[in-house]
Amino acid sequence: MLMNYHELTMNESRDSPAKKKQFLVISVGGFGIFLWALVTAGFLSPVQISEGVFVGGGEFVYKPMAKDYASSMGLARAMCSQLDIHEHKWVDIIYALYLDETAVAGPDNRYMVGIFSNDSGPDGEERKRSLLASNNFLEPRESSDTKFLQHKSVPYEVGILPTNIKAAIVHFPYTNGFISLLLNNYKVLPAILRHVKSIEGNDGIENFPVITTCSVEQQMCTHYAVSILLKFVSLLFTSFYL
């Protein structure tokens, strides 16, 4: 008769050498995997900021949300599925715009995820129509508090953002996982904000729009901090979210 490992060891004491060895091996292995995930996600990588230009902009079709920034990638993946874009192929097509300070994560952090319809080639207008058409099939809201809405209950909106604007630019590792999202929240975005605040003339800024697009294939996100977007992005958020 065949017996599995648990049946063979069920009468063995928890303090037995074999049990202790098993626990040690599992613990060391799990810790090693966790350390590897941290390193590949950029935990030890410096946030190197350069000056450049954000060449995107124009008509932006987006969903505005007020939640933890970590939820933004879930919305980006949902948008990929809706537009029949492979999750690994959405770099420079789908963008997340983060508006608020990230020192404290929570439901008050405002962001938008969307596409620049004029920057998506011949497919731009078709993608715009597809996204806006989905507003006719929104799921009912499960909460009266707008800050806890699921993205499937939020309609797409359209706004205009300036093009070819000066930006502080960061390229940072991205592994398409939860650890990358945490590092984005607590390492990358705060470093960009500190850099912007250190620039002469920006000392009074409390928040700063950061535009992010990521490549899963290249395992890299590109972040653009653009001061001129502050007034534009703020206007895109309706009083419903403020």
PDB file of C-alpha atoms in Angstrom:
ATOM      1  CA  MET A   1       0.000   0.000   0.000  1.00  0.00           C
ATOM      2  CA  LEU A   2       1.300   3.443  -0.956  1.00  0.00           C
ATOM      3  CA  MET A   3       1.561   6.154   1.665  1.00  0.00           C
ATOM      4  CA  ASN A   4       2.314   9.836   1.213  1.00  0.00           C
ATOM      5  CA  TYR A   5       4.917  11.818   3.150  1.00  0.00           C
ATOM      6  CA  HIS A   6       2.449  13.242   5.666  1.00  0.00           C
ATOM      7  CA  GLU A   7       1.090   9.814   6.511  1.00  0.00           C
ATOM      8  CA  LEU A   8       4.604   8.494   7.021  1.00  0.00           C
ATOM      9  CA  THR A   9       5.517  11.315   9.398  1.00  0.00           C
ATOM     10  CA  MET A  10       2.192  11.945  11.170  1.00  0.00           C
ATOM     11  CA  ASN A  11       3.369  10.245  14.352  1.00  0.00           C
ATOM     12  CA  GLU A  12       6.706  12.020  14.336  1.00  0.00           C
ATOM     13  CA  SER A  13       7.268  14.701  16.975  1.00  0.00           C
ATOM     14  CA  ARG A  14       7.302  18.328  15.851  1.00  0.00           C
ATOM     15  CA  ASP A  15      10.607  18.716  17.677  1.00  0.00           C
ATOM     16  CA  SER A  16      12.266  15.853  15.860  1.00  0.00           C
ATOM     17  CA  PRO A  17      15.500  16.578  13.953  1.00  0.00           C
ATOM     18  CA  ALA A  18      13.823  15.716  10.644  1.00  0.00           C
ATOM     19  CA  LYS A  19      10.969  18.187  11.247  1.00  0.00           C
ATOM     20  CA  LYS A  20      13.396  20.911  12.284  1.00  0.00           C
ATOM     21  CA  LYS A  21      15.519  20.297   9.185  1.00  0.00           C
ATOM     22  CA  GLN A  22      12.443  20.420   6.973  1.00  0.00           C
ATOM     23  CA  PHE A  23      11.328  23.717   8.522  1.00  0.00           C
ATOM     24  CA  LEU A  24      14.831  25.179   8.155  1.00  0.00           C
ATOM     25  CA  VAL A  25      15.066  24.199   4.478  1.00  0.00           C
ATOM     26  CA  ILE A  26      11.631  25.674   3.687  1.00  0.00           C
ATOM     27  CA  SER A  27      12.408  28.880   5.604  1.00  0.00           C
ATOM     28  CA  VAL A  28      15.801  29.399   3.965  1.00  0.00           C
ATOM     29  CA  GLY A  29      14.368  28.635   0.525  1.00  0.00           C
ATOM     30  CA  GLY A  30      11.452  31.022   0.994  1.00  0.00           C
ATOM     31  CA  PHE A  31      13.714  33.776   2.300  1.00  0.00           C
ATOM     32  CA  GLY A  32      16.087  33.269  -0.625  1.00  0.00           C
ATOM     33  CA  ILE A  33      13.225  33.590  -3.127  1.00  0.00           C
ATOM     34  CA  PHE A  34      12.029  36.742  -1.369  1.00  0.00           C
ATOM     35  CA  LEU A  35      15.515  38.287  -1.504  1.00  0.00           C
ATOM     36  CA  TRP A  36      15.847  37.409  -5.193  1.00  0.00           C
ATOM     37  CA  ALA A  37      12.454  39.058  -5.891  1.00  0.00           C
ATOM     38  CA  LEU A  38      13.570  42.202  -4.045  1.00  0.00           C
ATOM     39  CA  VAL A  39      16.833  42.454  -5.968  1.00  0.00           C
ATOM     40  CA  THR A  40      15.285  41.852  -9.407  1.00  0.00           C
ATOM     41  CA  ALA A  41      12.541  44.391  -8.630  1.00  0.00           C
ATOM     42  CA  GLY A  42      15.169  47.060  -7.984  1.00  0.00           C
ATOM     43  CA  PHE A  43      15.445  47.164  -4.196  1.00  0.00           C
ATOM     44  CA  LEU A  44      19.193  47.818  -4.440  1.00  0.00           C
ATOM     45  CA  SER A  45      19.038  49.848  -7.646  1.00  0.00           C
ATOM     46  CA  PRO A  46      19.566  53.618  -7.401  1.00  0.00           C
ATOM     47  CA  VAL A  47      16.866  55.972  -8.659  1.00  0.00           C
ATOM     48  CA  GLN A  48      18.812  57.838 -11.336  1.00  0.00           C
ATOM     49  CA  ILE A  49      17.034  60.969 -12.567  1.00  0.00           C
ATOM     50  CA  SER A  50      17.857  62.730 -15.826  1.00  0.00           C
ATOM     51  CA  GLU A  51      16.341  65.696 -17.620  1.00  0.00           C
ATOM     52  CA  GLY A  52      14.573  65.156 -20.908  1.00  0.00           C
ATOM     53  CA  VAL A  53      11.286  65.519 -22.785  1.00  0.00           C
ATOM     54  CA  PHE A  54       7.996  63.660 -22.569  1.00  0.00           C
ATOM     55  CA  VAL A  55       7.018  63.414 -26.221  1.00  0.00           C
ATOM     56  CA  GLY A  56       3.550  62.030 -25.573  1.00  0.00           C
ATOM     57  CA  GLY A  57       0.444  63.990 -24.755  1.00  0.00           C
ATOM     58  CA  GLY A  58      -2.636  65.082 -26.653  1.00  0.00           C
ATOM     59  CA  GLU A  59      -6.042  63.479 -26.267  1.00  0.00           C
ATOM     60  CA  PHE A  60      -6.060  61.212 -23.227  1.00  0.00           C
ATOM     61  CA  VAL A  61      -8.799  58.587 -22.759  1.00  0.00           C
ATOM     62  CA  TYR A  62      -8.667  57.480 -19.140  1.00  0.00           C
ATOM     63  CA  LYS A  63     -10.320  56.238 -15.990  1.00  0.00           C
ATOM     64  CA  PRO A  64      -9.752  58.397 -12.875  1.00  0.00           C
ATOM     65  CA  MET A  65      -9.369  56.526  -9.584  1.00  0.00           C
ATOM     66  CA  ALA A  66      -8.730  57.406  -5.942  1.00  0.00           C
ATOM     67  CA  LYS A  67      -7.154  54.329  -4.377  1.00  0.00           C
ATOM     68  CA  ASP A  68      -3.799  52.851  -3.409  1.00  0.00           C
ATOM     69  CA  TYR A  69      -1.391  53.304  -6.315  1.00  0.00           C
ATOM     70  CA  ALA A  70      -0.685  49.557  -6.311  1.00  0.00           C
ATOM     71  CA  SER A  71      -4.119  49.032  -7.878  1.00  0.00           C
ATOM     72  CA  SER A  72      -3.137  51.011 -10.991  1.00  0.00           C
ATOM     73  CA  MET A  73      -1.428  48.068 -12.678  1.00  0.00           C
ATOM     74  CA  GLY A  74      -4.572  45.977 -12.276  1.00  0.00           C
ATOM     75  CA  LEU A  75      -6.482  48.641 -14.193  1.00  0.00           C
ATOM     76  CA  ALA A  76      -3.734  48.721 -16.848  1.00  0.00           C
ATOM     77  CA  ARG A  77      -4.019  44.948 -17.310  1.00  0.00           C
ATOM     78  CA  ALA A  78      -7.800  45.199 -17.558  1.00  0.00           C
ATOM     79  CA  MET A  79      -7.406  47.876 -20.233  1.00  0.00           C
ATOM     80  CA  CYS A  80      -4.978  45.616 -22.137  1.00  0.00           C
ATOM     81  CA  SER A  81      -7.579  42.852 -22.103  1.00  0.00           C
ATOM     82  CA  GLN A  82     -10.302  45.219 -23.277  1.00  0.00           C
ATOM     83  CA  LEU A  83      -8.182  46.507 -26.173  1.00  0.00           C
ATOM     84  CA  ASP A  84      -6.798  43.069 -27.080  1.00  0.00           C
ATOM     85  CA  ILE A  85      -3.248  44.190 -26.289  1.00  0.00           C
ATOM     86  CA  HIS A  86      -0.883  41.555 -24.918  1.00  0.00           C
ATOM     87  CA  GLU A  87       0.002  42.346 -21.322  1.00  0.00           C
ATOM     88  CA  HIS A  88       3.695  42.323 -22.262  1.00  0.00           C
ATOM     89  CA  LYS A  89       3.186  44.757 -25.170  1.00  0.00           C
ATOM     90  CA  TRP A  90       1.569  47.825 -23.595  1.00  0.00           C
ATOM     91  CA  VAL A  91       4.658  49.995 -23.164  1.00  0.00           C
ATOM     92  CA  ASP A  92       4.180  53.454 -24.737  1.00  0.00           C
ATOM     93  CA  ILE A  93       0.502  52.643 -25.325  1.00  0.00           C
ATOM     94  CA  ILE A  94      -1.021  52.566 -21.842  1.00  0.00           C
ATOM     95  CA  TYR A  95       0.070  55.142 -19.262  1.00  0.00           C
ATOM     96  CA  ALA A  96      -0.588  55.629 -15.562  1.00  0.00           C
ATOM     97  CA  LEU A  97      -0.618  59.202 -14.229  1.00  0.00           C
ATOM     98  CA  TYR A  98       0.010  59.553 -10.491  1.00  0.00           C
ATOM     99  CA  LEU A  99      -0.997  62.854  -8.956  1.00  0.00           C
ATOM    100  CA  ASP A 100      -0.559  62.757  -5.185  1.00  0.00           C
ATOM    101  CA  GLU A 101       2.180  62.380  -2.577  1.00  0.00           C
ATOM    102  CA  THR A 102       2.944  58.699  -1.916  1.00  0.00           C
ATOM    103  CA  ALA A 103       4.423  58.902   1.589  1.00  0.00           C
ATOM    104  CA  VAL A 104       1.269  57.282   2.956  1.00  0.00           C
ATOM    105  CA  ALA A 105      -0.538  54.695   0.849  1.00  0.00           C
ATOM    106  CA  GLY A 106      -4.296  54.715   1.012  1.00  0.00           C
ATOM    107  CA  PRO A 107      -7.563  55.336  -0.782  1.00  0.00           C
ATOM    108  CA  ASP A 108      -6.899  59.079  -1.180  1.00  0.00           C
ATOM    109  CA  ASN A 109      -4.113  58.701  -3.754  1.00  0.00           C
ATOM    110  CA  ARG A 110      -5.438  59.904  -7.103  1.00  0.00           C
ATOM    111  CA  TYR A 111      -4.312  58.382 -10.371  1.00  0.00           C
ATOM    112  CA  MET A 112      -5.484  57.837 -13.932  1.00  0.00           C
ATOM    113  CA  VAL A 113      -4.818  55.022 -16.394  1.00  0.00           C
ATOM    114  CA  GLY A 114      -5.440  55.477 -20.089  1.00  0.00           C
ATOM    115  CA  ILE A 115      -4.156  55.903 -23.647  1.00  0.00           C
ATOM    116  CA  PHE A 116      -3.181  58.871 -25.774  1.00  0.00           C
ATOM    117  CA  SER A 117      -5.450  58.239 -28.750  1.00  0.00           C
ATOM    118  CA  ASN A 118      -3.395  60.416 -31.088  1.00  0.00           C
ATOM    119  CA  ASP A 119      -0.162  58.667 -30.030  1.00  0.00           C
ATOM    120  CA  SER A 120      -1.302  55.119 -30.807  1.00  0.00           C
ATOM    121  CA  GLY A 121      -0.954  55.188 -34.595  1.00  0.00           C
ATOM    122  CA  PRO A 122      -3.868  54.180 -36.818  1.00  0.00           C
ATOM    123  CA  ASP A 123      -5.393  52.143 -33.986  1.00  0.00           C
ATOM    124  CA  GLY A 124      -5.784  55.185 -31.733  1.00  0.00           C
ATOM    125  CA  GLU A 125      -9.286  56.230 -32.769  1.00  0.00           C
ATOM    126  CA  GLU A 126     -10.558  52.651 -32.761  1.00  0.00           C
ATOM    127  CA  ARG A 127      -9.181  52.125 -29.261  1.00  0.00           C
ATOM    128  CA  LYS A 128     -10.803  55.361 -28.130  1.00  0.00           C
ATOM    129  CA  ARG A 129     -14.193  54.256 -29.483  1.00  0.00           C
ATOM    130  CA  SER A 130     -13.842  50.850 -27.837  1.00  0.00           C
ATOM    131  CA  LEU A 131     -13.044  52.313 -24.419  1.00  0.00           C
ATOM    132  CA  LEU A 132     -15.818  54.921 -24.515  1.00  0.00           C
ATOM    133  CA  ALA A 133     -18.347  52.373 -25.779  1.00  0.00           C
ATOM    134  CA  SER A 134     -17.735  50.286 -22.655  1.00  0.00           C
ATOM    135  CA  ASN A 135     -19.261  53.113 -20.591  1.00  0.00           C
ATOM    136  CA  ASN A 136     -22.636  51.690 -21.641  1.00  0.00           C
ATOM    137  CA  PHE A 137     -21.918  48.459 -19.776  1.00  0.00           C
ATOM    138  CA  LEU A 138     -20.578  49.600 -16.412  1.00  0.00           C
ATOM    139  CA  GLU A 139     -21.032  47.343 -13.424  1.00  0.00           C
ATOM    140  CA  PRO A 140     -23.296  48.691 -10.645  1.00  0.00           C
ATOM    141  CA  ARG A 141     -21.565  50.378  -7.745  1.00  0.00           C
ATOM    142  CA  GLU A 142     -21.270  48.280  -4.616  1.00  0.00           C
ATOM    143  CA  SER A 143     -20.406  51.235  -2.375  1.00  0.00           C
ATOM    144  CA  SER A 144     -21.719  54.764  -1.991  1.00  0.00           C
ATOM    145  CA  ASP A 145     -18.189  55.935  -1.099  1.00  0.00           C
ATOM    146  CA  THR A 146     -16.533  56.963  -4.363  1.00  0.00           C
ATOM    147  CA  LYS A 147     -13.046  56.329  -2.953  1.00  0.00           C
ATOM    148  CA  PHE A 148     -13.710  52.594  -2.769  1.00  0.00           C
ATOM    149  CA  LEU A 149     -15.193  52.093  -6.230  1.00  0.00           C
ATOM    150  CA  GLN A 150     -13.946  49.236  -8.398  1.00  0.00           C
ATOM    151  CA  HIS A 151     -12.632  50.351 -11.778  1.00  0.00           C
ATOM    152  CA  LYS A 152     -15.356  48.373 -13.565  1.00  0.00           C
ATOM    153  CA  SER A 153     -17.877  50.840 -12.130  1.00  0.00           C
ATOM    154  CA  VAL A 154     -15.985  53.956 -13.269  1.00  0.00           C
ATOM    155  CA  PRO A 155     -16.599  55.444 -16.754  1.00  0.00           C
ATOM    156  CA  TYR A 156     -13.881  56.473 -19.178  1.00  0.00           C
ATOM    157  CA  GLU A 157     -13.365  60.192 -19.696  1.00  0.00           C
ATOM    158  CA  VAL A 158     -11.466  62.275 -22.265  1.00  0.00           C
ATOM    159  CA  GLY A 159      -9.059  65.144 -21.595  1.00  0.00           C
ATOM    160  CA  ILE A 160      -6.268  67.013 -23.355  1.00  0.00           C
ATOM    161  CA  LEU A 161      -2.678  67.122 -22.082  1.00  0.00           C
ATOM    162  CA  PRO A 162       0.193  69.180 -23.551  1.00  0.00           C
ATOM    163  CA  THR A 163       2.772  67.500 -25.785  1.00  0.00           C
ATOM    164  CA  ASN A 164       6.592  67.588 -25.997  1.00  0.00           C
ATOM    165  CA  ILE A 165       7.144  68.968 -22.515  1.00  0.00           C
ATOM    166  CA  LYS A 166      10.221  69.074 -20.309  1.00  0.00           C
ATOM    167  CA  ALA A 167      10.365  66.265 -17.764  1.00  0.00           C
ATOM    168  CA  ALA A 168      12.514  64.598 -15.128  1.00  0.00           C
ATOM    169  CA  ILE A 169      12.936  61.006 -16.345  1.00  0.00           C
ATOM    170  CA  VAL A 170      13.637  57.769 -14.455  1.00  0.00           C
ATOM    171  CA  HIS A 171      14.162  54.267 -15.853  1.00  0.00           C
ATOM    172  CA  PHE A 172      13.646  51.678 -13.113  1.00  0.00           C
ATOM    173  CA  PRO A 173      13.383  47.850 -13.006  1.00  0.00           C
ATOM    174  CA  TYR A 174       9.917  46.304 -13.213  1.00  0.00           C
ATOM    175  CA  THR A 175       8.992  42.647 -12.674  1.00  0.00           C
ATOM    176  CA  ASN A 176       5.206  42.861 -13.124  1.00  0.00           C
ATOM    177  CA  GLY A 177       4.722  41.812  -9.525  1.00  0.00           C
ATOM    178  CA  PHE A 178       3.572  43.153  -6.175  1.00  0.00           C
ATOM    179  CA  ILE A 179       7.086  43.995  -4.976  1.00  0.00           C
ATOM    180  CA  SER A 180       7.628  46.225  -8.015  1.00  0.00           C
ATOM    181  CA  LEU A 181       4.426  48.073  -7.168  1.00  0.00           C
ATOM    182  CA  LEU A 182       5.579  48.623  -3.584  1.00  0.00           C
ATOM    183  CA  LEU A 183       8.971  49.923  -4.738  1.00  0.00           C
ATOM    184  CA  ASN A 184       7.218  52.215  -7.183  1.00  0.00           C
ATOM    185  CA  ASN A 185       5.140  53.610  -4.300  1.00  0.00           C
ATOM    186  CA  TYR A 186       7.781  53.944  -1.635  1.00  0.00           C
ATOM    187  CA  LYS A 187      11.071  54.347  -3.487  1.00  0.00           C
ATOM    188  CA  VAL A 188      10.709  55.653  -7.052  1.00  0.00           C
ATOM    189  CA  LEU A 189       7.880  58.185  -6.815  1.00  0.00           C
ATOM    190  CA  PRO A 190       9.121  59.748  -3.525  1.00  0.00           C
ATOM    191  CA  ALA A 191      12.641  60.084  -5.003  1.00  0.00           C
ATOM    192  CA  ILE A 192      11.236  61.875  -8.040  1.00  0.00           C
ATOM    193  CA  LEU A 193       9.207  64.198  -5.827  1.00  0.00           C
ATOM    194  CA  ARG A 194      12.264  65.029  -3.699  1.00  0.00           C
ATOM    195  CA  HIS A 195      14.203  65.814  -6.867  1.00  0.00           C
ATOM    196  CA  VAL A 196      11.462  68.089  -8.157  1.00  0.00           C
ATOM    197  CA  LYS A 197      11.172  69.913  -4.826  1.00  0.00           C
ATOM    198  CA  SER A 198      14.918  70.525  -4.836  1.00  0.00           C
ATOM    199  CA  ILE A 199      14.762  72.381  -8.134  1.00  0.00           C
ATOM    200  CA  GLU A 200      14.787  76.142  -7.773  1.00  0.00           C
ATOM    201  CA  GLY A 201      11.296  77.572  -8.080  1.00  0.00           C
ATOM    202  CA  ASN A 202       9.519  74.347  -7.094  1.00  0.00           C
ATOM    203  CA  ASP A 203       9.967  74.502  -3.327  1.00  0.00           C
ATOM    204  CA  GLY A 204       6.268  75.018  -2.653  1.00  0.00           C
ATOM    205  CA  ILE A 205       5.056  71.986  -4.608  1.00  0.00           C
ATOM    206  CA  GLU A 206       3.243  69.434  -2.473  1.00  0.00           C
ATOM    207  CA  ASN A 207       2.418  66.952  -5.211  1.00  0.00           C
ATOM    208  CA  PHE A 208       3.655  66.391  -8.710  1.00  0.00           C
ATOM    209  CA  PRO A 209       2.217  64.469 -11.672  1.00  0.00           C
ATOM    210  CA  VAL A 210       4.281  61.449 -12.696  1.00  0.00           C
ATOM    211  CA  ILE A 211       3.491  59.636 -15.950  1.00  0.00           C
ATOM    212  CA  THR A 212       4.509  55.977 -16.051  1.00  0.00           C
ATOM    213  CA  THR A 213       4.598  53.353 -18.797  1.00  0.00           C
ATOM    214  CA  CYS A 214       6.129  49.897 -18.325  1.00  0.00           C
ATOM    215  CA  SER A 215       7.611  47.138 -20.450  1.00  0.00           C
ATOM    216  CA  VAL A 216       7.261  43.620 -19.072  1.00  0.00           C
ATOM    217  CA  GLU A 217       9.535  42.254 -21.802  1.00  0.00           C
ATOM    218  CA  GLN A 218      12.332  44.705 -21.018  1.00  0.00           C
ATOM    219  CA  GLN A 219      11.550  44.564 -17.267  1.00  0.00           C
ATOM    220  CA  MET A 220      11.671  48.335 -17.102  1.00  0.00           C
ATOM    221  CA  CYS A 221       9.331  51.221 -16.282  1.00  0.00           C
ATOM    222  CA  THR A 222       9.877  54.759 -17.509  1.00  0.00           C
ATOM    223  CA  HIS A 223       8.622  57.556 -15.262  1.00  0.00           C
ATOM    224  CA  TYR A 224       8.208  61.172 -16.355  1.00  0.00           C
ATOM    225  CA  ALA A 225       7.711  63.974 -13.812  1.00  0.00           C
ATOM    226  CA  VAL A 226       6.242  66.977 -15.573  1.00  0.00           C
ATOM    227  CA  SER A 227       5.562  70.184 -13.631  1.00  0.00           C
ATOM    228  CA  ILE A 228       3.406  71.838 -16.280  1.00  0.00           C
ATOM    229  CA  LEU A 229       0.956  68.938 -16.055  1.00  0.00           C
ATOM    230  CA  LEU A 230      -0.046  69.838 -12.495  1.00  0.00           C
ATOM    231  CA  LYS A 231      -2.835  72.215 -13.468  1.00  0.00           C
ATOM    232  CA  PHE A 232      -3.924  70.111 -16.441  1.00  0.00           C
ATOM    233  CA  VAL A 233      -4.149  66.817 -14.555  1.00  0.00           C
ATOM    234  CA  SER A 234      -5.925  68.435 -11.624  1.00  0.00           C
ATOM    235  CA  LEU A 235      -8.603  69.702 -14.004  1.00  0.00           C
ATOM    236  CA  LEU A 236      -9.143  66.202 -15.404  1.00  0.00           C
ATOM    237  CA  PHE A 237     -10.343  64.997 -12.024  1.00  0.00           C
ATOM    238  CA  THR A 238     -13.989  65.911 -11.627  1.00  0.00           C
ATOM    239  CA  SER A 239     -15.336  67.106  -8.279  1.00  0.00           C
ATOM    240  CA  PHE A 240     -16.631  63.544  -7.941  1.00  0.00           C
ATOM    241  CA  TYR A 241     -13.095  62.528  -6.884  1.00  0.00           C
ATOM    242  CA  LEU A 242     -11.889  65.622  -5.061  1.00  0.00           C
TER     243      LEU A 242
END
